[in-house]
Tab-separated table of C-alpha atoms and ligand atoms in Angstrom:
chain	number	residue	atom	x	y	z
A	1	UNK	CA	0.000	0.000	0.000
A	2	UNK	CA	1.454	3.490	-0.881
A	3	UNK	CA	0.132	6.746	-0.424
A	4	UNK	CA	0.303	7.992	-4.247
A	5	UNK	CA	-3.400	7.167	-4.745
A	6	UNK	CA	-4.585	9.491	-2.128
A	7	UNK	CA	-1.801	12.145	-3.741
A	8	UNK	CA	-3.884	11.677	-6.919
A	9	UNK	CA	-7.322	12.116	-5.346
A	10	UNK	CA	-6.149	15.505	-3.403
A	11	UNK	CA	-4.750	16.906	-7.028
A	12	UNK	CA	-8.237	16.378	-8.176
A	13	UNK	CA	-10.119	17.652	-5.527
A	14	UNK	CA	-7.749	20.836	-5.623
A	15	UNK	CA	-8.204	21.085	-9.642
A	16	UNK	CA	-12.274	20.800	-8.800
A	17	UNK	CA	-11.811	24.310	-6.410
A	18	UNK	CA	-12.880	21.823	-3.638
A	19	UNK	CA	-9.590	21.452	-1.864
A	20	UNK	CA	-9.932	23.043	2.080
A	21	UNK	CA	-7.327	25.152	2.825
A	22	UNK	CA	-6.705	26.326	7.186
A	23	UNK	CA	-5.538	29.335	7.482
A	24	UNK	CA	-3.249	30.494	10.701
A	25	UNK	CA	-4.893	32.018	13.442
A	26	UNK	CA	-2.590	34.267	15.491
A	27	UNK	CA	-4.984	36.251	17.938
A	28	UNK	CA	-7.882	35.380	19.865
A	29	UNK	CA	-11.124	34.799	18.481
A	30	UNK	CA	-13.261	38.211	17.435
A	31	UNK	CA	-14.498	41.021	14.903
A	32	UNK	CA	-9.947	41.958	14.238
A	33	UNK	CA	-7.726	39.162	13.786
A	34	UNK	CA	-4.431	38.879	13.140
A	35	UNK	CA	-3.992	35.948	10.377
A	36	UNK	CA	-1.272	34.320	7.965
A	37	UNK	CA	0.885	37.174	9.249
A	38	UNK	CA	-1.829	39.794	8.980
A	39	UNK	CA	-4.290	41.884	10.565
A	40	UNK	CA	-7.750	41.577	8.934
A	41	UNK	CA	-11.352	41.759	9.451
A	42	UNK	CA	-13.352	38.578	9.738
A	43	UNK	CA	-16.746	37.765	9.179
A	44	UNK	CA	-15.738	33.827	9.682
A	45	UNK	CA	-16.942	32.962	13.101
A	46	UNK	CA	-19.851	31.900	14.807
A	47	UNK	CA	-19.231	33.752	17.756
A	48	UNK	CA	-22.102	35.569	17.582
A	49	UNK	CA	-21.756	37.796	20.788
A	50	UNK	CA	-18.657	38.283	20.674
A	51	UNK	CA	-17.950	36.467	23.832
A	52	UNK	CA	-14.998	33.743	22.754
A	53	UNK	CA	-12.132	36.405	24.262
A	54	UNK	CA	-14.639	38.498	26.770
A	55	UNK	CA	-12.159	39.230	29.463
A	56	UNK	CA	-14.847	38.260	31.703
A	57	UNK	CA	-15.310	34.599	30.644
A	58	UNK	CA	-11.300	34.345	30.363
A	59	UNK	CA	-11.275	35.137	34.439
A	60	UNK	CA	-13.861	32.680	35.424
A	61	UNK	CA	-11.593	29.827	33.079
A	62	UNK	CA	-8.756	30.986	34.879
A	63	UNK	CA	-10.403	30.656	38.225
A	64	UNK	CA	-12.005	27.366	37.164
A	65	UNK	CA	-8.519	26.169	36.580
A	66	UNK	CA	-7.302	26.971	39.845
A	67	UNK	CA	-9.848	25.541	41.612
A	68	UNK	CA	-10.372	22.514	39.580
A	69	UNK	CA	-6.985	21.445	37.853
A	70	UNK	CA	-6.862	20.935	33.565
A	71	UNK	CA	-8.278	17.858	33.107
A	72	UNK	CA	-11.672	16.349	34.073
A	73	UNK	CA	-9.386	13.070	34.522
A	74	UNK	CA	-12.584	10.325	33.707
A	75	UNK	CA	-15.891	10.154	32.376
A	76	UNK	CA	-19.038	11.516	33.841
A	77	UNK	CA	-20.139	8.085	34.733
A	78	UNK	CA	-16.643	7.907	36.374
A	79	UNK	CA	-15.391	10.292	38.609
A	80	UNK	CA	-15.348	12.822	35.698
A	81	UNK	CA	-18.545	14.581	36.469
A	82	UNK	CA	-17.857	17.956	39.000
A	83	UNK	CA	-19.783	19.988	40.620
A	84	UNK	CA	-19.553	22.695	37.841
A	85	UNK	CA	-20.991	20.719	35.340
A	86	UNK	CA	-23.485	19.583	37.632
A	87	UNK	CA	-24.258	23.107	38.127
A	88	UNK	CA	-24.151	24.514	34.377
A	89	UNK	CA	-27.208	21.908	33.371
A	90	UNK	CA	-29.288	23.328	36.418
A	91	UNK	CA	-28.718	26.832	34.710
A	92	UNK	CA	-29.303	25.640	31.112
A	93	UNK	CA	-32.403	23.567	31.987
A	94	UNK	CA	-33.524	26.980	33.575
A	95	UNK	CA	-32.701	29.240	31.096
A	96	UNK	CA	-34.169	27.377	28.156
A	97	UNK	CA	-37.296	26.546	30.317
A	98	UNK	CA	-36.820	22.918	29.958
A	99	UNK	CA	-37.057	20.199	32.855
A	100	UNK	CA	-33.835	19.109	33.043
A	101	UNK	CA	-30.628	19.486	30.769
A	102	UNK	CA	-27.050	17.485	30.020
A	103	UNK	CA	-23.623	18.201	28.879
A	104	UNK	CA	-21.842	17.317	26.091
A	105	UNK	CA	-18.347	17.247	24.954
A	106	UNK	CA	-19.247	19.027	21.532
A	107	UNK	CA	-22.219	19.421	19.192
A	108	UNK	CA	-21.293	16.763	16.913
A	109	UNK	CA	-20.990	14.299	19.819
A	110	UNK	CA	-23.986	15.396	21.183
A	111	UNK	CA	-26.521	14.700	18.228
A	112	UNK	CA	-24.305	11.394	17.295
A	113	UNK	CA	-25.401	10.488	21.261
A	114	UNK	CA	-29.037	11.620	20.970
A	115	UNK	CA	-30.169	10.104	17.837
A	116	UNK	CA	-28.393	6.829	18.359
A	117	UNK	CA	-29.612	6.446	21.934
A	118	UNK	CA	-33.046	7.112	20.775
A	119	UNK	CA	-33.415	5.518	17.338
A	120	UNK	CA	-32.579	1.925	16.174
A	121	UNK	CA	-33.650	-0.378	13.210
A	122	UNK	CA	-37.739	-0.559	13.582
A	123	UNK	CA	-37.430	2.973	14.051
A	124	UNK	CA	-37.566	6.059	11.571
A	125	UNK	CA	-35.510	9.640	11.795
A	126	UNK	CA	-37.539	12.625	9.451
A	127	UNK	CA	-34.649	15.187	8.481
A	128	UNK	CA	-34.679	18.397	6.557
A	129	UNK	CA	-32.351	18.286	3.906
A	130	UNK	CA	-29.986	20.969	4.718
A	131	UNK	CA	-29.910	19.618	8.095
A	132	UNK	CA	-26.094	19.472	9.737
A	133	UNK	CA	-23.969	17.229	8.901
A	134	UNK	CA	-23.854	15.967	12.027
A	135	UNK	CA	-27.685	15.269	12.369
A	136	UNK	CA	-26.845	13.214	9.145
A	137	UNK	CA	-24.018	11.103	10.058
A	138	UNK	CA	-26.251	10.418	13.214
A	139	UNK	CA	-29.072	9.478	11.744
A	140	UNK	CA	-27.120	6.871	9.618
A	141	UNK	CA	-25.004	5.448	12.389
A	142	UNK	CA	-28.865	5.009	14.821
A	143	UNK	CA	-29.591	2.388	11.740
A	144	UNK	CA	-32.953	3.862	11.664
A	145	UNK	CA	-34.842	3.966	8.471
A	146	UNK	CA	-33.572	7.429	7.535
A	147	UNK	CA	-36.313	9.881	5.848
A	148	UNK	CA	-35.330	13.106	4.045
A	149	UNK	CA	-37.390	15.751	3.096
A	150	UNK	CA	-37.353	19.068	0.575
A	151	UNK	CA	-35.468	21.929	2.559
A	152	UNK	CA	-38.701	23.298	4.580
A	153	UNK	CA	-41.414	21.125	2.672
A	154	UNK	CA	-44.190	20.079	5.659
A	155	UNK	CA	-45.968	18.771	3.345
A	156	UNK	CA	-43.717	16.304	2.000
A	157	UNK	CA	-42.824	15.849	6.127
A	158	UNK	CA	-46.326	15.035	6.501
A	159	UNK	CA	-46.734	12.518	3.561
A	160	UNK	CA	-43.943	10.690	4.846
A	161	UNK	CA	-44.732	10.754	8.453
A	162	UNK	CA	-48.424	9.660	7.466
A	163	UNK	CA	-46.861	6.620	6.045
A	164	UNK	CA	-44.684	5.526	8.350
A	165	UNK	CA	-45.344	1.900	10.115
A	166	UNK	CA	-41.937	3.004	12.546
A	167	UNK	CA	-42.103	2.087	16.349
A	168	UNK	CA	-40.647	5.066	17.371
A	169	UNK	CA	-40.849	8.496	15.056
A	170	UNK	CA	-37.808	11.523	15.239
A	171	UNK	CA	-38.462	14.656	13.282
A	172	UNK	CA	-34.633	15.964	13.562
A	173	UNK	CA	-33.922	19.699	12.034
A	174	UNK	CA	-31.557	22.809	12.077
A	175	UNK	CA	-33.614	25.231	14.350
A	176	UNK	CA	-30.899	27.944	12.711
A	177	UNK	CA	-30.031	26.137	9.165
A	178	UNK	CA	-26.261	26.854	9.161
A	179	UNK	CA	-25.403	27.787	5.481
A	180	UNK	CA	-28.686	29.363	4.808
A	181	UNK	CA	-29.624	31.429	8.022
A	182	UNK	CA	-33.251	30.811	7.852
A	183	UNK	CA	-35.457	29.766	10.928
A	184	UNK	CA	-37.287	25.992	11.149
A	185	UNK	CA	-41.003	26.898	10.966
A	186	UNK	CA	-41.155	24.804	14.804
A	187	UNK	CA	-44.833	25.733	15.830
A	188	UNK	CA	-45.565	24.369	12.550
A	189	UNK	CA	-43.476	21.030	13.147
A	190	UNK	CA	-44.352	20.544	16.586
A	191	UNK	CA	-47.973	20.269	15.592
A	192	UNK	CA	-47.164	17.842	13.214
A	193	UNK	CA	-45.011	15.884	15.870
A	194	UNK	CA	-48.445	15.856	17.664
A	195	UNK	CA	-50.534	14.867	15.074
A	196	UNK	CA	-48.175	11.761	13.919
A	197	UNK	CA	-47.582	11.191	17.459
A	198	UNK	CA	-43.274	12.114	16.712
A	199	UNK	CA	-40.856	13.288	18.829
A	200	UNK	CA	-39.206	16.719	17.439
A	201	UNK	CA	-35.568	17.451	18.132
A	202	UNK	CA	-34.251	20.620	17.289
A	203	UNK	CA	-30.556	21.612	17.309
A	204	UNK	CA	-30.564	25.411	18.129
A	205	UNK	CA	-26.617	25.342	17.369
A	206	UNK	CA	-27.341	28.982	15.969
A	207	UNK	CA	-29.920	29.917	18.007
A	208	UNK	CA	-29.161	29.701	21.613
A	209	UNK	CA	-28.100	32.759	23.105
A	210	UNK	CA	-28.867	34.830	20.023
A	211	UNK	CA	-32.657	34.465	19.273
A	212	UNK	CA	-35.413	35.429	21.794
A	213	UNK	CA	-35.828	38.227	24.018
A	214	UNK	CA	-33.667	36.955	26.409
A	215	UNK	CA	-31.230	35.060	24.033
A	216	UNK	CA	-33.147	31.389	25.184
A	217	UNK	CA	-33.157	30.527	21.561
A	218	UNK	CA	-35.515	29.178	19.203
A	219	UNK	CA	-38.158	28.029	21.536
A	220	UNK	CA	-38.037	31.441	23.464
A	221	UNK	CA	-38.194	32.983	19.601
A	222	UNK	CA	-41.726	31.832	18.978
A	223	UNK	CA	-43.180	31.492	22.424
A	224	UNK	CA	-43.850	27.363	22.259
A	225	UNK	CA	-43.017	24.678	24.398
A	226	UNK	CA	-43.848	20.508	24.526
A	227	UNK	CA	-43.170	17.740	26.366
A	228	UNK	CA	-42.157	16.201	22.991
A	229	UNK	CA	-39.193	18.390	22.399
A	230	UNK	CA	-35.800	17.273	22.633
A	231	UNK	CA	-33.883	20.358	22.728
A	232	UNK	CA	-30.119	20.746	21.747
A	233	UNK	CA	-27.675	23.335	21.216
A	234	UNK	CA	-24.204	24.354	21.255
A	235	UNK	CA	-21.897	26.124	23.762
A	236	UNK	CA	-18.717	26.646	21.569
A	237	UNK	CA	-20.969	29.313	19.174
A	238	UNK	CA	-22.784	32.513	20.579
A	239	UNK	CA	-22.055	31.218	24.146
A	240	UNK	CA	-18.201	31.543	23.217
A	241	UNK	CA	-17.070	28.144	24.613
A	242	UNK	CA	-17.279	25.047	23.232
A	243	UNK	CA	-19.677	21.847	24.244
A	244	UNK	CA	-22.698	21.371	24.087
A	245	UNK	CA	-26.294	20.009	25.908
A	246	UNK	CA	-29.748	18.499	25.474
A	247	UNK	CA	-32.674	19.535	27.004
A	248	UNK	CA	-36.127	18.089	28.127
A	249	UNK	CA	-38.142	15.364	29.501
A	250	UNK	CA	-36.230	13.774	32.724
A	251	UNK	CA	-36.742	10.659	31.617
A	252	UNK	CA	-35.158	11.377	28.278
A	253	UNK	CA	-31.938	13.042	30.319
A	254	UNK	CA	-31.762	9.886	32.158
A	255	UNK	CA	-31.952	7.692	29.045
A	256	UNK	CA	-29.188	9.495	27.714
A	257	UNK	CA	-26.898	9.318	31.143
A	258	UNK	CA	-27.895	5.731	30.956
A	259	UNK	CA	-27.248	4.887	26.946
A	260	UNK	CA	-25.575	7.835	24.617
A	261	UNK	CA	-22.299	6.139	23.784
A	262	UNK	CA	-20.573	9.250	22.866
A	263	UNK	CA	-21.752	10.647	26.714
A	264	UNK	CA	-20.495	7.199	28.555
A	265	UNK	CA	-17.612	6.517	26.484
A	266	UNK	CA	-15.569	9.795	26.831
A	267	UNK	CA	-13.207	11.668	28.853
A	268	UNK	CA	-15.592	14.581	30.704
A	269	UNK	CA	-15.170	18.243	29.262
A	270	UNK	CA	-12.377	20.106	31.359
A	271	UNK	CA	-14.377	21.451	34.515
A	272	UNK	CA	-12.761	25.043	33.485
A	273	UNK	CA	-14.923	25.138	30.723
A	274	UNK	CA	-18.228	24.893	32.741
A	275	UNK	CA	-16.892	27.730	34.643
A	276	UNK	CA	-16.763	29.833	31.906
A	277	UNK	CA	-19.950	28.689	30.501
A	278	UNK	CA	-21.703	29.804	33.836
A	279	UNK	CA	-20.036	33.306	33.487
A	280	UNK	CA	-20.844	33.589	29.595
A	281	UNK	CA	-24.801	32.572	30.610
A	282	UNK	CA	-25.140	35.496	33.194
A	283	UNK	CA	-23.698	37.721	30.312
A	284	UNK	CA	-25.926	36.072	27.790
A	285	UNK	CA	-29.161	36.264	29.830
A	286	UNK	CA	-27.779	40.198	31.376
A	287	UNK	CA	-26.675	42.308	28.236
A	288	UNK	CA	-29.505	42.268	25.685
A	289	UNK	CA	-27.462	45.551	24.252
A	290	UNK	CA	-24.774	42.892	22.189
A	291	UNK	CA	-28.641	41.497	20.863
A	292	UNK	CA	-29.873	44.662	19.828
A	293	UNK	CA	-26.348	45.567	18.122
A	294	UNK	CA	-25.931	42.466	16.258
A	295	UNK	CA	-29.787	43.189	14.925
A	296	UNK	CA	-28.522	46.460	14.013
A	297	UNK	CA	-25.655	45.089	12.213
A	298	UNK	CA	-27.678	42.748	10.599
A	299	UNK	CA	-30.361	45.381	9.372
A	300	UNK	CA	-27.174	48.116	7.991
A	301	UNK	CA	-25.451	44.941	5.875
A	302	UNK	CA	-28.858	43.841	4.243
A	303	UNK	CA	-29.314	47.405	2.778
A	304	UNK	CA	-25.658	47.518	2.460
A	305	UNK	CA	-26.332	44.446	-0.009
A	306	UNK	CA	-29.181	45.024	-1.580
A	307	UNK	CA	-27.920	46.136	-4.753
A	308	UNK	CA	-25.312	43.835	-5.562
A	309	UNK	CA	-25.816	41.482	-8.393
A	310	UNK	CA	-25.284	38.216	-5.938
A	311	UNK	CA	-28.129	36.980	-4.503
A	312	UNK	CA	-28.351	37.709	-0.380
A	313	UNK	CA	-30.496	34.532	0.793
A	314	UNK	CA	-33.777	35.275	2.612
A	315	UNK	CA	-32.348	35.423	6.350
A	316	UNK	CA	-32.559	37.580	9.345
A	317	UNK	CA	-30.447	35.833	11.112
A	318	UNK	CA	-26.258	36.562	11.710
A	319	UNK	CA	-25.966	33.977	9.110
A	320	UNK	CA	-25.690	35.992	5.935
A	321	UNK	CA	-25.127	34.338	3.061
A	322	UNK	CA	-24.903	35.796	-0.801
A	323	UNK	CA	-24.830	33.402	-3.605
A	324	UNK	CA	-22.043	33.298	-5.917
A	325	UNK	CA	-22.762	30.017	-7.507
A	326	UNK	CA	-19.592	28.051	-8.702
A	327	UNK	CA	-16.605	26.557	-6.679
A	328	UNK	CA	-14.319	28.795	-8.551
A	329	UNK	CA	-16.030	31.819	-8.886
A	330	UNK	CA	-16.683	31.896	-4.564
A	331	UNK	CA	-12.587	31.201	-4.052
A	332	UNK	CA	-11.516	34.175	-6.431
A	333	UNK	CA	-14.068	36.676	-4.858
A	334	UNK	CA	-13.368	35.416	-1.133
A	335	UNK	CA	-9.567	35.684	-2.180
A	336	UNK	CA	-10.377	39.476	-3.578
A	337	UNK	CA	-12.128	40.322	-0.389
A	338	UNK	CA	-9.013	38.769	1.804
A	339	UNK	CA	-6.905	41.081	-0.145
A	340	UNK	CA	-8.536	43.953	1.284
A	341	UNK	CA	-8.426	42.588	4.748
A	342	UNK	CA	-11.352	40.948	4.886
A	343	UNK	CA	-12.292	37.551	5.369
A	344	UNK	CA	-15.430	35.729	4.089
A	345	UNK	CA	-15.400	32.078	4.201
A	346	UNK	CA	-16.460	30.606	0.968
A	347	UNK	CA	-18.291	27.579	1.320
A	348	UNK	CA	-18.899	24.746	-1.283
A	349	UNK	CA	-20.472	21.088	-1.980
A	350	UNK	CA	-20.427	19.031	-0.244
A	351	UNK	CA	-21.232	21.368	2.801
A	352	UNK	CA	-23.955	23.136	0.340
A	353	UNK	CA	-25.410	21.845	-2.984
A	354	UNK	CA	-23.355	22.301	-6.331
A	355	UNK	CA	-24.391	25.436	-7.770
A	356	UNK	CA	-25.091	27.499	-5.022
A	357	UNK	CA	-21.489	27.893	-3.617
A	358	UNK	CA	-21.850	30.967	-1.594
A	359	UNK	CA	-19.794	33.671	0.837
A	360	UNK	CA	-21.162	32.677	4.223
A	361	UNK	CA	-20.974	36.223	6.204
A	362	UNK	CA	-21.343	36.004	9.929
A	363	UNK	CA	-22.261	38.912	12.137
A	364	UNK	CA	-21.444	39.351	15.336
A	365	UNK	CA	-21.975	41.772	18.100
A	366	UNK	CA	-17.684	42.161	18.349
A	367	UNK	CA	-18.398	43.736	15.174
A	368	UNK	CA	-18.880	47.840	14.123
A	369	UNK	CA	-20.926	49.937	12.380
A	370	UNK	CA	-17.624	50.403	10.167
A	371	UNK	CA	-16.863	46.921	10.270
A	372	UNK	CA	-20.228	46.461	8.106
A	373	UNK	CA	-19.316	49.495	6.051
A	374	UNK	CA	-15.844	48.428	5.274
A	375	UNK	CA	-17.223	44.759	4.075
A	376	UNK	CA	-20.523	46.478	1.799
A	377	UNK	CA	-17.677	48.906	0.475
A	378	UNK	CA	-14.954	45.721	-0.598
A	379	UNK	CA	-18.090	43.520	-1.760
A	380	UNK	CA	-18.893	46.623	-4.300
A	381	UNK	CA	-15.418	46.629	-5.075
A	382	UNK	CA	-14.999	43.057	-5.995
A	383	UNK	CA	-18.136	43.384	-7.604
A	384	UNK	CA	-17.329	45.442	-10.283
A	385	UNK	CA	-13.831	43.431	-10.906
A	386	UNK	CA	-15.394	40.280	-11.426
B	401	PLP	C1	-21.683	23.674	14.754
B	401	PLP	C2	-22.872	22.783	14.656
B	401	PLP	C3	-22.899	21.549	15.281
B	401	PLP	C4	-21.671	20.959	15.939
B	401	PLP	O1	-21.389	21.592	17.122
B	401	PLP	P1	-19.883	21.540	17.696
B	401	PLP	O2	-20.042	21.875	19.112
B	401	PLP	O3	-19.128	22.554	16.916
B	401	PLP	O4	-19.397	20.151	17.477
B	401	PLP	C5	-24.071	20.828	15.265
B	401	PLP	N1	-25.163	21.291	14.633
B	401	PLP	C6	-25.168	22.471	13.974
B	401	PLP	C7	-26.399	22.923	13.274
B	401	PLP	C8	-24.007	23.238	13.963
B	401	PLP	O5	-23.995	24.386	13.287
């Protein structure tokens, strides 16, 4: 066996304007960045309120660190879970008005645990089609009969659910879609949970902490609540840390403790982290003015945009993105925009369908008024070059 194959399939992957490429990060985390050796602005991350480097959360990691050591050292089901974690799914259970809540190591891990501890063969998982990849790989791995639908289509959801003979029913969607920025219609799926007698898990990865009057997230967004949600989002996004949890019925918690293999089978998040997480929910829940800024910010770039001849995809969300279409076209105008110091992550198939590669522009309340006005200005600019 030699390597020279997989040498072969990365030259055609690179000549297809689908080869990845990392750039350096030499700061923290935020609206200015140094990168590659430069300063820039960034419209990359997901940090949506600017928390990742808040001084504030920094002092409680610190602190956590002292009091706690690195390393969580086992498992939850160990020794590994503390008294901090223990703590941090009291005050996400609360603050997402759910029962009771539970910790995960990451997002990904989280909805591999969920679905597969829920879901087996005489089972069926319902999933939007621009659902997270995650959501996907889970669904596969649960051995469930798997059932995709049209991007937003209920009634296609509703033909399929009607014809289902499955034990148990999951409806499993994006409560943010990631690439596209547009809310899940949930009061709309949650009746149709109840009507097919489903349960309806919704991961609020770009939700939580943003959306809602007090940042609760998607649920808080449009006022609804059941006993049949299974509620997940992520802590490494607007909350600025990294993790994740799952929210809802005890006995669906407990199921979890008791059977998600990617919650037994791995080394407890670092203790620190739940300290900061505590610190970055008091900020979340406390300083609604980084909420009304990043809707601000949001509401300047979409006039900003208006004109230009790429598409700007129907969102109100941070996630902004405009359309360019092919693989190469979205590297040469991200690679203009970088050469004016500012960074737009373009993002292709398989992560979004062929044809509608696209600049995926992320606001976030670390950002300016002139942060906005310098992007609008070097998206005019490219414009008219290309
Ligand atoms: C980012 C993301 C995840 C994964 O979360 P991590 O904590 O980064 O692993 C899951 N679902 C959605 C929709 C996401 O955007």
């Amino acid at each position: 066996m030699s390597f020279t194959e997989l040498a072969a399939d990365l030259a055609a992957l690179d000549a297809r304007g689908l080869k990845r490429q990392r750039r350096l990060l030499q700061s923290p985390q935020s609206a200015h960045v140094r990168v590659d050796g430069r300063e820039a602005v960034a419209f990359c991350s997901n940090d949506y309120l600017g928390l990742a480097a808040d001084p504030r959360l920094v002092a409680a990691a610190c602190e956590g660190a002292q009091r706690c050591g690195v390393g969580a050292g086992a498992s939850h089901l160990i020794l590994g879970h503390a008294a901090s974690h223990h703590e941090l799914e009291m005050a996400l259970a609360e603050f997402v008005a759910l029962p009771s809540a539970l910790l995960f190591s990451t997002g990904y891990m989280a909805n591999i645990g969920i679905v597969t501890a829920l879901a087996g063969r005489n089972d069926a998982v319902f999933a939007d089609k621009l659902n997270h990849a995650s959501l996907n790989d889970a669904a596969l791995l649960s051995r469930a009969d798997f059932k995709r639908y049209a991007h937003g289509d209920l009634a296609a959801l509703e033909r399929l659910l009607a014809a289902s003979k499955a034990r148990r029913k999951l409806v499993v969607v994006d409560a943010v879609f990631s690439m596209d920025g547009d809310i899940a219609p949930v009061p709309q799926l949650l009746q149709l949970c109840e009507r097919y007698d489903a349960w309806l898990m919704l991961d609020d990865a770009h939700g939580f902490g943003v959306l809602g009057a007090t940042g609760g997230g998607v649920l808080q967004h449009f006022g609804v609540t059941s006993p049949r949600i299974i509620y997940m989002a992520t802590l490494g996004k607007a909350a600025g840390v990294a993790g994740a949890f799952v929210a809802g019925n005890p006995d669906l918690i407990e199921t979890l403790v008791q059977s998600a293999r990617t919650y037994i089978y791995t080394t407890a998040t670092p203790p620190l982290l739940a300290h900061a997480l505590l610190a970055s929910l008091n900020i979340i829940r406390s300083e609604q003015g980084r909420r009304d800024l990043l809707a601000r910010l949001i509401a300047r770039f979409k006039v900003g945009v208006a004109g230009l001849r790429w598409p700007l995809m129907p969102s109100d969300t941070a996630i902004q993105p405009l359309v360019i279409g092919g693989n190469a076209e979205v590297l040469r105008v991200s690679a203009a925009l970088a050469a004016r110091g500012v960074l737009v992550p373009a993002i292709r198939p398989p992560t979004v369908p062929a044809g509608s590669a696209r600049l995926r522009i992320s606001l976030s309340a670390a950002h300016t008024q002139e942060d906005v006005a310098q992007l609008v200005e070097a998206l005019r600019e490219v414009e008219k070059e290309s």
